[in-house]
């Protein structure tokens, strides 16, 4: 498994154009919300142990980081489908997504692209196996999460 | 993207030994349940439109099938981590997972492996692009869902 292969997978077959992805089966707004929450639950499940390693709470394991980062990166590619128009706070109640996702779509797209790019780099860096580099790239990836949440997610 | 590449990804980097996967950060039982529900939500999100195409409810699109099937296959590799010991109905209330997942672990493992294998085949078949083959393989994959749910999931 080389980095090209991973990136081809992440950006090719699985990629969907942000905000323009329309699910064929025309899901209901609540289904879209359930989906995006699920995507971020999988992201969190995989991101959390990397954070625990970076903080020294559990033993560092570059291979485990690579495996978890891979899922984070894949889910970052799956996320845009979860933000189709009509799935915002005007349509559903139990969402923390702010209306700005749709009213400031370009900025949201940039924030999402940052997440996708930095998590893809985290995969590469994890495979290279240098702990210091992994920690630095984990930080950069985490920053993309925070930046997007700050702007587009309710507290 | 050839089939070897996909299968290497599905069975290699991302693969985790079923029922033996231990998440490094030692998640709480409820976190495990939330994770497995999220995994199957992503599975359903991607499986549903394939079903709609197979049934003729929406136009058939082999490339879309391949993309969705890819996520199903990847999530099938992510699923086992969601069934760690101590995350059953004895530990958490809001789960439809039956205790038999852990008391009849070999059978559950077989059911999970069937799901992984048939969904991986669906990716291959979808890429080959023959509608009749895709429909047949969709059916086989759906059977693995049903078989596992019948045995191991509460109604």
PDB file of C-alpha atoms in Angstrom:
ATOM      1  CA  UNK A   1       0.000   0.000   0.000  1.00  0.00           C
ATOM      2  CA  UNK A   2       1.719   3.141  -1.135  1.00  0.00           C
ATOM      3  CA  UNK A   3       0.543   6.674  -0.732  1.00  0.00           C
ATOM      4  CA  UNK A   4      -0.562   7.058  -4.313  1.00  0.00           C
ATOM      5  CA  UNK A   5      -2.839   4.101  -3.945  1.00  0.00           C
ATOM      6  CA  UNK A   6      -4.432   5.557  -0.863  1.00  0.00           C
ATOM      7  CA  UNK A   7      -4.825   8.970  -2.364  1.00  0.00           C
ATOM      8  CA  UNK A   8      -6.314   7.568  -5.532  1.00  0.00           C
ATOM      9  CA  UNK A   9      -8.833   5.754  -3.439  1.00  0.00           C
ATOM     10  CA  UNK A  10      -9.553   8.738  -1.257  1.00  0.00           C
ATOM     11  CA  UNK A  11      -9.878  11.257  -4.029  1.00  0.00           C
ATOM     12  CA  UNK A  12     -11.123   9.081  -6.849  1.00  0.00           C
ATOM     13  CA  UNK A  13     -13.628   6.301  -6.499  1.00  0.00           C
ATOM     14  CA  UNK A  14     -14.934   7.470  -3.177  1.00  0.00           C
ATOM     15  CA  UNK A  15     -14.785  11.167  -3.769  1.00  0.00           C
ATOM     16  CA  UNK A  16     -17.952  13.168  -4.188  1.00  0.00           C
ATOM     17  CA  UNK A  17     -18.133  16.799  -5.079  1.00  0.00           C
ATOM     18  CA  UNK A  18     -18.808  18.774  -1.995  1.00  0.00           C
ATOM     19  CA  UNK A  19     -22.295  20.169  -1.643  1.00  0.00           C
ATOM     20  CA  UNK A  20     -23.198  18.958  -5.106  1.00  0.00           C
ATOM     21  CA  UNK A  21     -23.376  15.301  -4.206  1.00  0.00           C
ATOM     22  CA  UNK A  22     -26.933  14.113  -4.539  1.00  0.00           C
ATOM     23  CA  UNK A  23     -27.735  10.742  -3.177  1.00  0.00           C
ATOM     24  CA  UNK A  24     -29.535   8.730  -5.775  1.00  0.00           C
ATOM     25  CA  UNK A  25     -32.241   7.453  -3.488  1.00  0.00           C
ATOM     26  CA  UNK A  26     -33.259  10.971  -2.467  1.00  0.00           C
ATOM     27  CA  UNK A  27     -33.020  10.566   1.301  1.00  0.00           C
ATOM     28  CA  UNK A  28     -35.105  12.526   3.765  1.00  0.00           C
ATOM     29  CA  UNK A  29     -33.454  15.415   5.660  1.00  0.00           C
ATOM     30  CA  UNK A  30     -33.375  13.386   8.867  1.00  0.00           C
ATOM     31  CA  UNK A  31     -31.599  10.537   7.056  1.00  0.00           C
ATOM     32  CA  UNK A  32     -28.981  12.989   5.843  1.00  0.00           C
ATOM     33  CA  UNK A  33     -28.473  14.235   9.393  1.00  0.00           C
ATOM     34  CA  UNK A  34     -28.213  10.686  10.732  1.00  0.00           C
ATOM     35  CA  UNK A  35     -25.680   9.929   8.039  1.00  0.00           C
ATOM     36  CA  UNK A  36     -23.450  12.907   8.709  1.00  0.00           C
ATOM     37  CA  UNK A  37     -23.538  12.237  12.442  1.00  0.00           C
ATOM     38  CA  UNK A  38     -22.540   8.658  11.740  1.00  0.00           C
ATOM     39  CA  UNK A  39     -19.658   9.785   9.552  1.00  0.00           C
ATOM     40  CA  UNK A  40     -18.317  12.042  12.288  1.00  0.00           C
ATOM     41  CA  UNK A  41     -18.817   9.334  14.907  1.00  0.00           C
ATOM     42  CA  UNK A  42     -16.537   7.090  12.844  1.00  0.00           C
ATOM     43  CA  UNK A  43     -14.117   9.996  12.490  1.00  0.00           C
ATOM     44  CA  UNK A  44     -14.088  10.548  16.245  1.00  0.00           C
ATOM     45  CA  UNK A  45     -13.703   6.852  16.992  1.00  0.00           C
ATOM     46  CA  UNK A  46     -10.552   6.801  14.914  1.00  0.00           C
ATOM     47  CA  UNK A  47      -9.197  10.233  15.772  1.00  0.00           C
ATOM     48  CA  UNK A  48      -9.450   9.819  19.526  1.00  0.00           C
ATOM     49  CA  UNK A  49      -6.874   7.003  19.918  1.00  0.00           C
ATOM     50  CA  UNK A  50      -4.419   8.940  17.765  1.00  0.00           C
ATOM     51  CA  UNK A  51      -4.845  11.852  20.150  1.00  0.00           C
ATOM     52  CA  UNK A  52      -4.310   9.577  23.124  1.00  0.00           C
ATOM     53  CA  UNK A  53      -1.038   8.397  21.590  1.00  0.00           C
ATOM     54  CA  UNK A  54       0.075  11.911  20.781  1.00  0.00           C
ATOM     55  CA  UNK A  55      -0.609  12.935  24.379  1.00  0.00           C
ATOM     56  CA  UNK A  56       1.277   9.917  25.677  1.00  0.00           C
ATOM     57  CA  UNK A  57      -1.776   8.465  27.395  1.00  0.00           C
ATOM     58  CA  UNK A  58      -1.280   5.171  25.585  1.00  0.00           C
ATOM     59  CA  UNK A  59       1.775   3.696  23.859  1.00  0.00           C
ATOM     60  CA  UNK A  60       2.637   5.174  20.516  1.00  0.00           C
ATOM     61  CA  UNK A  61       2.008   2.827  17.588  1.00  0.00           C
ATOM     62  CA  UNK A  62       2.624   4.253  14.117  1.00  0.00           C
ATOM     63  CA  UNK A  63       0.831   1.362  12.389  1.00  0.00           C
ATOM     64  CA  UNK A  64      -2.258   1.941  14.502  1.00  0.00           C
ATOM     65  CA  UNK A  65      -2.099   5.645  13.716  1.00  0.00           C
ATOM     66  CA  UNK A  66      -1.954   4.812  10.007  1.00  0.00           C
ATOM     67  CA  UNK A  67      -4.959   2.528  10.226  1.00  0.00           C
ATOM     68  CA  UNK A  68      -7.034   5.036  12.184  1.00  0.00           C
ATOM     69  CA  UNK A  69      -5.910   7.942  10.010  1.00  0.00           C
ATOM     70  CA  UNK A  70      -6.927   6.008   6.939  1.00  0.00           C
ATOM     71  CA  UNK A  71     -10.483   5.808   8.191  1.00  0.00           C
ATOM     72  CA  UNK A  72     -10.491   9.479   9.132  1.00  0.00           C
ATOM     73  CA  UNK A  73      -9.337  10.365   5.628  1.00  0.00           C
ATOM     74  CA  UNK A  74     -11.902   8.090   3.995  1.00  0.00           C
ATOM     75  CA  UNK A  75     -14.681   9.502   6.128  1.00  0.00           C
ATOM     76  CA  UNK A  76     -13.578  13.031   5.251  1.00  0.00           C
ATOM     77  CA  UNK A  77     -14.315  12.064   1.668  1.00  0.00           C
ATOM     78  CA  UNK A  78     -17.688  10.658   2.711  1.00  0.00           C
ATOM     79  CA  UNK A  79     -18.684  13.721   4.718  1.00  0.00           C
ATOM     80  CA  UNK A  80     -19.806  16.123   1.964  1.00  0.00           C
ATOM     81  CA  UNK A  81     -22.757  13.903   1.030  1.00  0.00           C
ATOM     82  CA  UNK A  82     -24.031  14.561   4.520  1.00  0.00           C
ATOM     83  CA  UNK A  83     -24.533  18.248   3.881  1.00  0.00           C
ATOM     84  CA  UNK A  84     -26.996  18.300   1.036  1.00  0.00           C
ATOM     85  CA  UNK A  85     -29.210  21.339   0.710  1.00  0.00           C
ATOM     86  CA  UNK A  86     -32.364  21.081   2.783  1.00  0.00           C
ATOM     87  CA  UNK A  87     -30.702  19.233   5.663  1.00  0.00           C
ATOM     88  CA  UNK A  88     -29.964  22.317   7.748  1.00  0.00           C
ATOM     89  CA  UNK A  89     -31.470  23.651  10.980  1.00  0.00           C
ATOM     90  CA  UNK A  90     -34.450  25.024   9.062  1.00  0.00           C
ATOM     91  CA  UNK A  91     -35.419  21.490   8.048  1.00  0.00           C
ATOM     92  CA  UNK A  92     -34.449  19.371  11.055  1.00  0.00           C
ATOM     93  CA  UNK A  93     -34.361  20.016  14.763  1.00  0.00           C
ATOM     94  CA  UNK A  94     -31.654  17.787  16.136  1.00  0.00           C
ATOM     95  CA  UNK A  95     -28.707  19.135  14.249  1.00  0.00           C
ATOM     96  CA  UNK A  96     -25.752  21.197  15.355  1.00  0.00           C
ATOM     97  CA  UNK A  97     -25.057  22.228  11.796  1.00  0.00           C
ATOM     98  CA  UNK A  98     -25.310  25.974  11.373  1.00  0.00           C
ATOM     99  CA  UNK A  99     -27.167  27.575   8.478  1.00  0.00           C
ATOM    100  CA  UNK A 100     -23.848  29.153   7.475  1.00  0.00           C
ATOM    101  CA  UNK A 101     -22.831  25.822   5.953  1.00  0.00           C
ATOM    102  CA  UNK A 102     -25.245  26.601   3.154  1.00  0.00           C
ATOM    103  CA  UNK A 103     -25.266  30.400   3.227  1.00  0.00           C
ATOM    104  CA  UNK A 104     -21.471  30.572   3.269  1.00  0.00           C
ATOM    105  CA  UNK A 105     -20.916  27.484   1.162  1.00  0.00           C
ATOM    106  CA  UNK A 106     -17.567  28.506  -0.293  1.00  0.00           C
ATOM    107  CA  UNK A 107     -16.036  28.963   3.120  1.00  0.00           C
ATOM    108  CA  UNK A 108     -17.477  25.647   4.281  1.00  0.00           C
ATOM    109  CA  UNK A 109     -16.095  23.961   1.205  1.00  0.00           C
ATOM    110  CA  UNK A 110     -12.656  25.335   1.985  1.00  0.00           C
ATOM    111  CA  UNK A 111     -12.895  24.129   5.589  1.00  0.00           C
ATOM    112  CA  UNK A 112     -13.930  20.668   4.407  1.00  0.00           C
ATOM    113  CA  UNK A 113     -11.151  20.542   1.844  1.00  0.00           C
ATOM    114  CA  UNK A 114      -8.640  21.478   4.538  1.00  0.00           C
ATOM    115  CA  UNK A 115      -9.875  18.561   6.654  1.00  0.00           C
ATOM    116  CA  UNK A 116      -9.613  16.191   3.711  1.00  0.00           C
ATOM    117  CA  UNK A 117      -6.123  17.333   2.791  1.00  0.00           C
ATOM    118  CA  UNK A 118      -4.652  17.338   6.281  1.00  0.00           C
ATOM    119  CA  UNK A 119      -6.147  13.943   7.175  1.00  0.00           C
ATOM    120  CA  UNK A 120      -4.760  12.508   3.917  1.00  0.00           C
ATOM    121  CA  UNK A 121      -1.348  13.881   4.871  1.00  0.00           C
ATOM    122  CA  UNK A 122      -1.706  12.293   8.289  1.00  0.00           C
ATOM    123  CA  UNK A 123      -2.051   8.919   6.571  1.00  0.00           C
ATOM    124  CA  UNK A 124       1.137   9.511   4.610  1.00  0.00           C
ATOM    125  CA  UNK A 125       3.072  10.744   7.610  1.00  0.00           C
ATOM    126  CA  UNK A 126       1.858   7.867   9.774  1.00  0.00           C
ATOM    127  CA  UNK A 127       3.065   5.391   7.188  1.00  0.00           C
ATOM    128  CA  UNK A 128       6.463   7.046   7.135  1.00  0.00           C
ATOM    129  CA  UNK A 129       6.497   6.288  10.846  1.00  0.00           C
ATOM    130  CA  UNK A 130       8.324   9.285  12.348  1.00  0.00           C
ATOM    131  CA  UNK A 131       6.696  10.043  15.681  1.00  0.00           C
ATOM    132  CA  UNK A 132       7.539  13.758  15.716  1.00  0.00           C
ATOM    133  CA  UNK A 133       6.125  14.230  12.218  1.00  0.00           C
ATOM    134  CA  UNK A 134       3.007  12.295  13.114  1.00  0.00           C
ATOM    135  CA  UNK A 135       2.425  14.427  16.189  1.00  0.00           C
ATOM    136  CA  UNK A 136       2.864  17.619  14.184  1.00  0.00           C
ATOM    137  CA  UNK A 137       0.505  16.444  11.456  1.00  0.00           C
ATOM    138  CA  UNK A 138      -2.035  15.275  14.012  1.00  0.00           C
ATOM    139  CA  UNK A 139      -2.025  18.825  15.338  1.00  0.00           C
ATOM    140  CA  UNK A 140      -2.581  20.271  11.892  1.00  0.00           C
ATOM    141  CA  UNK A 141      -5.449  17.889  11.256  1.00  0.00           C
ATOM    142  CA  UNK A 142      -7.037  18.659  14.610  1.00  0.00           C
ATOM    143  CA  UNK A 143      -6.853  22.338  13.755  1.00  0.00           C
ATOM    144  CA  UNK A 144      -9.003  21.738  10.675  1.00  0.00           C
ATOM    145  CA  UNK A 145     -11.621  20.065  12.874  1.00  0.00           C
ATOM    146  CA  UNK A 146     -11.624  22.939  15.327  1.00  0.00           C
ATOM    147  CA  UNK A 147     -11.697  25.611  12.639  1.00  0.00           C
ATOM    148  CA  UNK A 148     -14.706  24.074  10.929  1.00  0.00           C
ATOM    149  CA  UNK A 149     -16.585  23.416  14.171  1.00  0.00           C
ATOM    150  CA  UNK A 150     -15.982  26.942  15.406  1.00  0.00           C
ATOM    151  CA  UNK A 151     -17.501  28.432  12.288  1.00  0.00           C
ATOM    152  CA  UNK A 152     -20.140  25.928  11.288  1.00  0.00           C
ATOM    153  CA  UNK A 153     -21.181  23.867  14.315  1.00  0.00           C
ATOM    154  CA  UNK A 154     -23.311  24.954  17.234  1.00  0.00           C
ATOM    155  CA  UNK A 155     -21.764  24.521  20.681  1.00  0.00           C
TER     156      UNK A 155
ATOM    157  CA  UNK B   1      -7.908   1.592  -9.389  1.00  0.00           C
ATOM    158  CA  UNK B   2      -7.926  -2.121  -9.933  1.00  0.00           C
ATOM    159  CA  UNK B   3      -9.530  -4.760  -7.835  1.00  0.00           C
ATOM    160  CA  UNK B   4      -6.327  -5.890  -6.180  1.00  0.00           C
ATOM    161  CA  UNK B   5      -5.721  -2.388  -4.951  1.00  0.00           C
ATOM    162  CA  UNK B   6      -9.154  -2.194  -3.417  1.00  0.00           C
ATOM    163  CA  UNK B   7      -8.913  -5.572  -1.817  1.00  0.00           C
ATOM    164  CA  UNK B   8      -5.497  -4.818  -0.406  1.00  0.00           C
ATOM    165  CA  UNK B   9      -6.955  -1.744   1.163  1.00  0.00           C
ATOM    166  CA  UNK B  10     -10.028  -3.515   2.435  1.00  0.00           C
ATOM    167  CA  UNK B  11      -8.248  -6.511   3.854  1.00  0.00           C
ATOM    168  CA  UNK B  12      -4.897  -5.012   4.757  1.00  0.00           C
ATOM    169  CA  UNK B  13      -4.361  -1.615   6.274  1.00  0.00           C
ATOM    170  CA  UNK B  14      -7.903  -1.211   7.434  1.00  0.00           C
ATOM    171  CA  UNK B  15      -8.554  -4.761   8.486  1.00  0.00           C
ATOM    172  CA  UNK B  16      -8.902  -5.610  12.130  1.00  0.00           C
ATOM    173  CA  UNK B  17      -9.220  -9.082  13.512  1.00  0.00           C
ATOM    174  CA  UNK B  18     -12.796  -9.730  14.312  1.00  0.00           C
ATOM    175  CA  UNK B  19     -13.695  -9.735  17.976  1.00  0.00           C
ATOM    176  CA  UNK B  20     -10.058  -9.400  18.931  1.00  0.00           C
ATOM    177  CA  UNK B  21      -9.729  -5.792  17.881  1.00  0.00           C
ATOM    178  CA  UNK B  22      -9.107  -3.677  20.936  1.00  0.00           C
ATOM    179  CA  UNK B  23      -9.325   0.036  20.511  1.00  0.00           C
ATOM    180  CA  UNK B  24      -6.272   1.651  21.962  1.00  0.00           C
ATOM    181  CA  UNK B  25      -8.087   4.374  23.857  1.00  0.00           C
ATOM    182  CA  UNK B  26     -10.219   1.847  25.745  1.00  0.00           C
ATOM    183  CA  UNK B  27     -13.636   3.263  24.890  1.00  0.00           C
ATOM    184  CA  UNK B  28     -16.670   2.914  27.095  1.00  0.00           C
ATOM    185  CA  UNK B  29     -19.337   0.340  26.160  1.00  0.00           C
ATOM    186  CA  UNK B  30     -21.708   3.097  25.053  1.00  0.00           C
ATOM    187  CA  UNK B  31     -19.030   4.535  22.780  1.00  0.00           C
ATOM    188  CA  UNK B  32     -18.610   1.129  21.196  1.00  0.00           C
ATOM    189  CA  UNK B  33     -22.343   0.893  20.618  1.00  0.00           C
ATOM    190  CA  UNK B  34     -22.462   4.393  19.141  1.00  0.00           C
ATOM    191  CA  UNK B  35     -19.601   3.456  16.869  1.00  0.00           C
ATOM    192  CA  UNK B  36     -21.132   0.259  15.563  1.00  0.00           C
ATOM    193  CA  UNK B  37     -24.458   1.989  14.960  1.00  0.00           C
ATOM    194  CA  UNK B  38     -22.603   4.685  13.035  1.00  0.00           C
ATOM    195  CA  UNK B  39     -20.814   2.084  10.935  1.00  0.00           C
ATOM    196  CA  UNK B  40     -24.094   0.440   9.982  1.00  0.00           C
ATOM    197  CA  UNK B  41     -25.706   3.810   9.305  1.00  0.00           C
ATOM    198  CA  UNK B  42     -22.972   4.473   6.751  1.00  0.00           C
ATOM    199  CA  UNK B  43     -23.510   0.973   5.371  1.00  0.00           C
ATOM    200  CA  UNK B  44     -27.229   1.590   5.013  1.00  0.00           C
ATOM    201  CA  UNK B  45     -26.729   5.001   3.460  1.00  0.00           C
ATOM    202  CA  UNK B  46     -24.660   3.410   0.739  1.00  0.00           C
ATOM    203  CA  UNK B  47     -26.544   0.149   0.354  1.00  0.00           C
ATOM    204  CA  UNK B  48     -29.976   1.726  -0.028  1.00  0.00           C
ATOM    205  CA  UNK B  49     -29.346   3.531  -3.328  1.00  0.00           C
ATOM    206  CA  UNK B  50     -27.870   0.358  -4.800  1.00  0.00           C
ATOM    207  CA  UNK B  51     -31.089  -1.423  -3.839  1.00  0.00           C
ATOM    208  CA  UNK B  52     -33.141   1.341  -5.411  1.00  0.00           C
ATOM    209  CA  UNK B  53     -31.211   0.885  -8.656  1.00  0.00           C
ATOM    210  CA  UNK B  54     -31.560  -2.874  -8.562  1.00  0.00           C
ATOM    211  CA  UNK B  55     -35.309  -2.499  -8.077  1.00  0.00           C
ATOM    212  CA  UNK B  56     -35.504  -0.006 -10.939  1.00  0.00           C
ATOM    213  CA  UNK B  57     -36.742   2.800  -8.700  1.00  0.00           C
ATOM    214  CA  UNK B  58     -33.950   5.045  -9.913  1.00  0.00           C
ATOM    215  CA  UNK B  59     -31.763   4.880 -13.021  1.00  0.00           C
ATOM    216  CA  UNK B  60     -29.044   2.272 -12.953  1.00  0.00           C
ATOM    217  CA  UNK B  61     -25.533   3.708 -12.679  1.00  0.00           C
ATOM    218  CA  UNK B  62     -22.695   1.202 -12.377  1.00  0.00           C
ATOM    219  CA  UNK B  63     -20.177   3.859 -11.319  1.00  0.00           C
ATOM    220  CA  UNK B  64     -22.455   4.969  -8.502  1.00  0.00           C
ATOM    221  CA  UNK B  65     -22.903   1.355  -7.455  1.00  0.00           C
ATOM    222  CA  UNK B  66     -19.129   0.945  -7.356  1.00  0.00           C
ATOM    223  CA  UNK B  67     -18.685   4.035  -5.214  1.00  0.00           C
ATOM    224  CA  UNK B  68     -21.395   3.047  -2.768  1.00  0.00           C
ATOM    225  CA  UNK B  69     -20.266  -0.582  -2.677  1.00  0.00           C
ATOM    226  CA  UNK B  70     -16.761   0.561  -1.889  1.00  0.00           C
ATOM    227  CA  UNK B  71     -17.977   2.271   1.259  1.00  0.00           C
ATOM    228  CA  UNK B  72     -20.055  -0.747   2.231  1.00  0.00           C
ATOM    229  CA  UNK B  73     -16.997  -2.960   1.866  1.00  0.00           C
ATOM    230  CA  UNK B  74     -14.792  -0.572   3.828  1.00  0.00           C
ATOM    231  CA  UNK B  75     -17.341  -0.305   6.607  1.00  0.00           C
ATOM    232  CA  UNK B  76     -17.624  -4.085   6.716  1.00  0.00           C
ATOM    233  CA  UNK B  77     -13.933  -4.048   7.611  1.00  0.00           C
ATOM    234  CA  UNK B  78     -14.565  -1.386  10.240  1.00  0.00           C
ATOM    235  CA  UNK B  79     -17.487  -3.217  11.823  1.00  0.00           C
ATOM    236  CA  UNK B  80     -15.693  -5.829  13.958  1.00  0.00           C
ATOM    237  CA  UNK B  81     -14.168  -3.161  16.215  1.00  0.00           C
ATOM    238  CA  UNK B  82     -17.722  -2.291  17.152  1.00  0.00           C
ATOM    239  CA  UNK B  83     -18.331  -5.636  18.811  1.00  0.00           C
ATOM    240  CA  UNK B  84     -15.713  -5.729  21.533  1.00  0.00           C
ATOM    241  CA  UNK B  85     -16.451  -7.825  24.568  1.00  0.00           C
ATOM    242  CA  UNK B  86     -18.403  -5.952  27.186  1.00  0.00           C
ATOM    243  CA  UNK B  87     -20.491  -3.979  24.692  1.00  0.00           C
ATOM    244  CA  UNK B  88     -23.439  -6.363  24.650  1.00  0.00           C
ATOM    245  CA  UNK B  89     -26.969  -6.109  26.058  1.00  0.00           C
ATOM    246  CA  UNK B  90     -25.699  -6.963  29.518  1.00  0.00           C
ATOM    247  CA  UNK B  91     -23.619  -3.768  29.530  1.00  0.00           C
ATOM    248  CA  UNK B  92     -25.740  -1.279  27.582  1.00  0.00           C
ATOM    249  CA  UNK B  93     -29.456  -0.797  27.215  1.00  0.00           C
ATOM    250  CA  UNK B  94     -29.955   0.738  23.826  1.00  0.00           C
ATOM    251  CA  UNK B  95     -28.525  -1.987  21.663  1.00  0.00           C
ATOM    252  CA  UNK B  96     -30.170  -4.446  19.344  1.00  0.00           C
ATOM    253  CA  UNK B  97     -27.110  -6.662  19.440  1.00  0.00           C
ATOM    254  CA  UNK B  98     -27.925 -10.080  20.864  1.00  0.00           C
ATOM    255  CA  UNK B  99     -25.758 -11.763  23.460  1.00  0.00           C
ATOM    256  CA  UNK B 100     -25.235 -14.581  20.946  1.00  0.00           C
ATOM    257  CA  UNK B 101     -22.681 -12.367  19.180  1.00  0.00           C
ATOM    258  CA  UNK B 102     -20.347 -13.123  22.056  1.00  0.00           C
ATOM    259  CA  UNK B 103     -21.645 -16.508  23.199  1.00  0.00           C
ATOM    260  CA  UNK B 104     -21.634 -17.873  19.653  1.00  0.00           C
ATOM    261  CA  UNK B 105     -18.627 -15.913  18.484  1.00  0.00           C
ATOM    262  CA  UNK B 106     -17.494 -18.356  15.815  1.00  0.00           C
ATOM    263  CA  UNK B 107     -20.830 -18.228  14.064  1.00  0.00           C
ATOM    264  CA  UNK B 108     -20.890 -14.453  14.278  1.00  0.00           C
ATOM    265  CA  UNK B 109     -17.392 -14.295  12.877  1.00  0.00           C
ATOM    266  CA  UNK B 110     -18.493 -16.407   9.925  1.00  0.00           C
ATOM    267  CA  UNK B 111     -21.500 -14.180   9.336  1.00  0.00           C
ATOM    268  CA  UNK B 112     -19.292 -11.081   9.434  1.00  0.00           C
ATOM    269  CA  UNK B 113     -16.758 -12.638   7.088  1.00  0.00           C
ATOM    270  CA  UNK B 114     -19.534 -13.480   4.641  1.00  0.00           C
ATOM    271  CA  UNK B 115     -20.627  -9.838   4.676  1.00  0.00           C
ATOM    272  CA  UNK B 116     -17.066  -8.673   4.109  1.00  0.00           C
ATOM    273  CA  UNK B 117     -16.465 -11.088   1.269  1.00  0.00           C
ATOM    274  CA  UNK B 118     -19.727 -10.538  -0.587  1.00  0.00           C
ATOM    275  CA  UNK B 119     -19.517  -6.754  -0.292  1.00  0.00           C
ATOM    276  CA  UNK B 120     -15.942  -6.874  -1.598  1.00  0.00           C
ATOM    277  CA  UNK B 121     -17.208  -8.929  -4.547  1.00  0.00           C
ATOM    278  CA  UNK B 122     -19.920  -6.361  -5.139  1.00  0.00           C
ATOM    279  CA  UNK B 123     -17.210  -3.731  -5.581  1.00  0.00           C
ATOM    280  CA  UNK B 124     -15.461  -5.902  -8.169  1.00  0.00           C
ATOM    281  CA  UNK B 125     -18.643  -6.717 -10.023  1.00  0.00           C
ATOM    282  CA  UNK B 126     -19.774  -3.099 -10.010  1.00  0.00           C
ATOM    283  CA  UNK B 127     -16.493  -2.038 -11.552  1.00  0.00           C
ATOM    284  CA  UNK B 128     -16.877  -4.641 -14.266  1.00  0.00           C
ATOM    285  CA  UNK B 129     -20.154  -2.863 -15.003  1.00  0.00           C
ATOM    286  CA  UNK B 130     -22.484  -5.698 -16.046  1.00  0.00           C
ATOM    287  CA  UNK B 131     -25.919  -4.859 -14.712  1.00  0.00           C
ATOM    288  CA  UNK B 132     -27.142  -8.460 -14.416  1.00  0.00           C
ATOM    289  CA  UNK B 133     -24.044  -9.465 -12.480  1.00  0.00           C
ATOM    290  CA  UNK B 134     -24.346  -6.443 -10.219  1.00  0.00           C
ATOM    291  CA  UNK B 135     -27.959  -7.264  -9.430  1.00  0.00           C
ATOM    292  CA  UNK B 136     -27.082 -10.860  -8.637  1.00  0.00           C
ATOM    293  CA  UNK B 137     -24.189  -9.855  -6.394  1.00  0.00           C
ATOM    294  CA  UNK B 138     -26.302  -7.217  -4.674  1.00  0.00           C
ATOM    295  CA  UNK B 139     -28.706 -10.017  -3.806  1.00  0.00           C
ATOM    296  CA  UNK B 140     -25.934 -12.169  -2.389  1.00  0.00           C
ATOM    297  CA  UNK B 141     -24.641  -9.283  -0.309  1.00  0.00           C
ATOM    298  CA  UNK B 142     -28.103  -8.454   0.982  1.00  0.00           C
ATOM    299  CA  UNK B 143     -28.487 -12.088   2.024  1.00  0.00           C
ATOM    300  CA  UNK B 144     -25.445 -11.779   4.273  1.00  0.00           C
ATOM    301  CA  UNK B 145     -27.049  -8.764   5.970  1.00  0.00           C
ATOM    302  CA  UNK B 146     -30.303 -10.619   6.499  1.00  0.00           C
ATOM    303  CA  UNK B 147     -28.627 -13.793   7.712  1.00  0.00           C
ATOM    304  CA  UNK B 148     -26.596 -11.951  10.337  1.00  0.00           C
ATOM    305  CA  UNK B 149     -29.501  -9.780  11.479  1.00  0.00           C
ATOM    306  CA  UNK B 150     -31.779 -12.787  11.810  1.00  0.00           C
ATOM    307  CA  UNK B 151     -29.368 -14.545  14.098  1.00  0.00           C
ATOM    308  CA  UNK B 152     -27.685 -11.739  15.970  1.00  0.00           C
ATOM    309  CA  UNK B 153     -29.909  -8.645  15.937  1.00  0.00           C
ATOM    310  CA  UNK B 154     -33.093  -8.061  17.892  1.00  0.00           C
ATOM    311  CA  UNK B 155     -36.160  -7.170  15.851  1.00  0.00           C
TER     312      UNK B 155
END
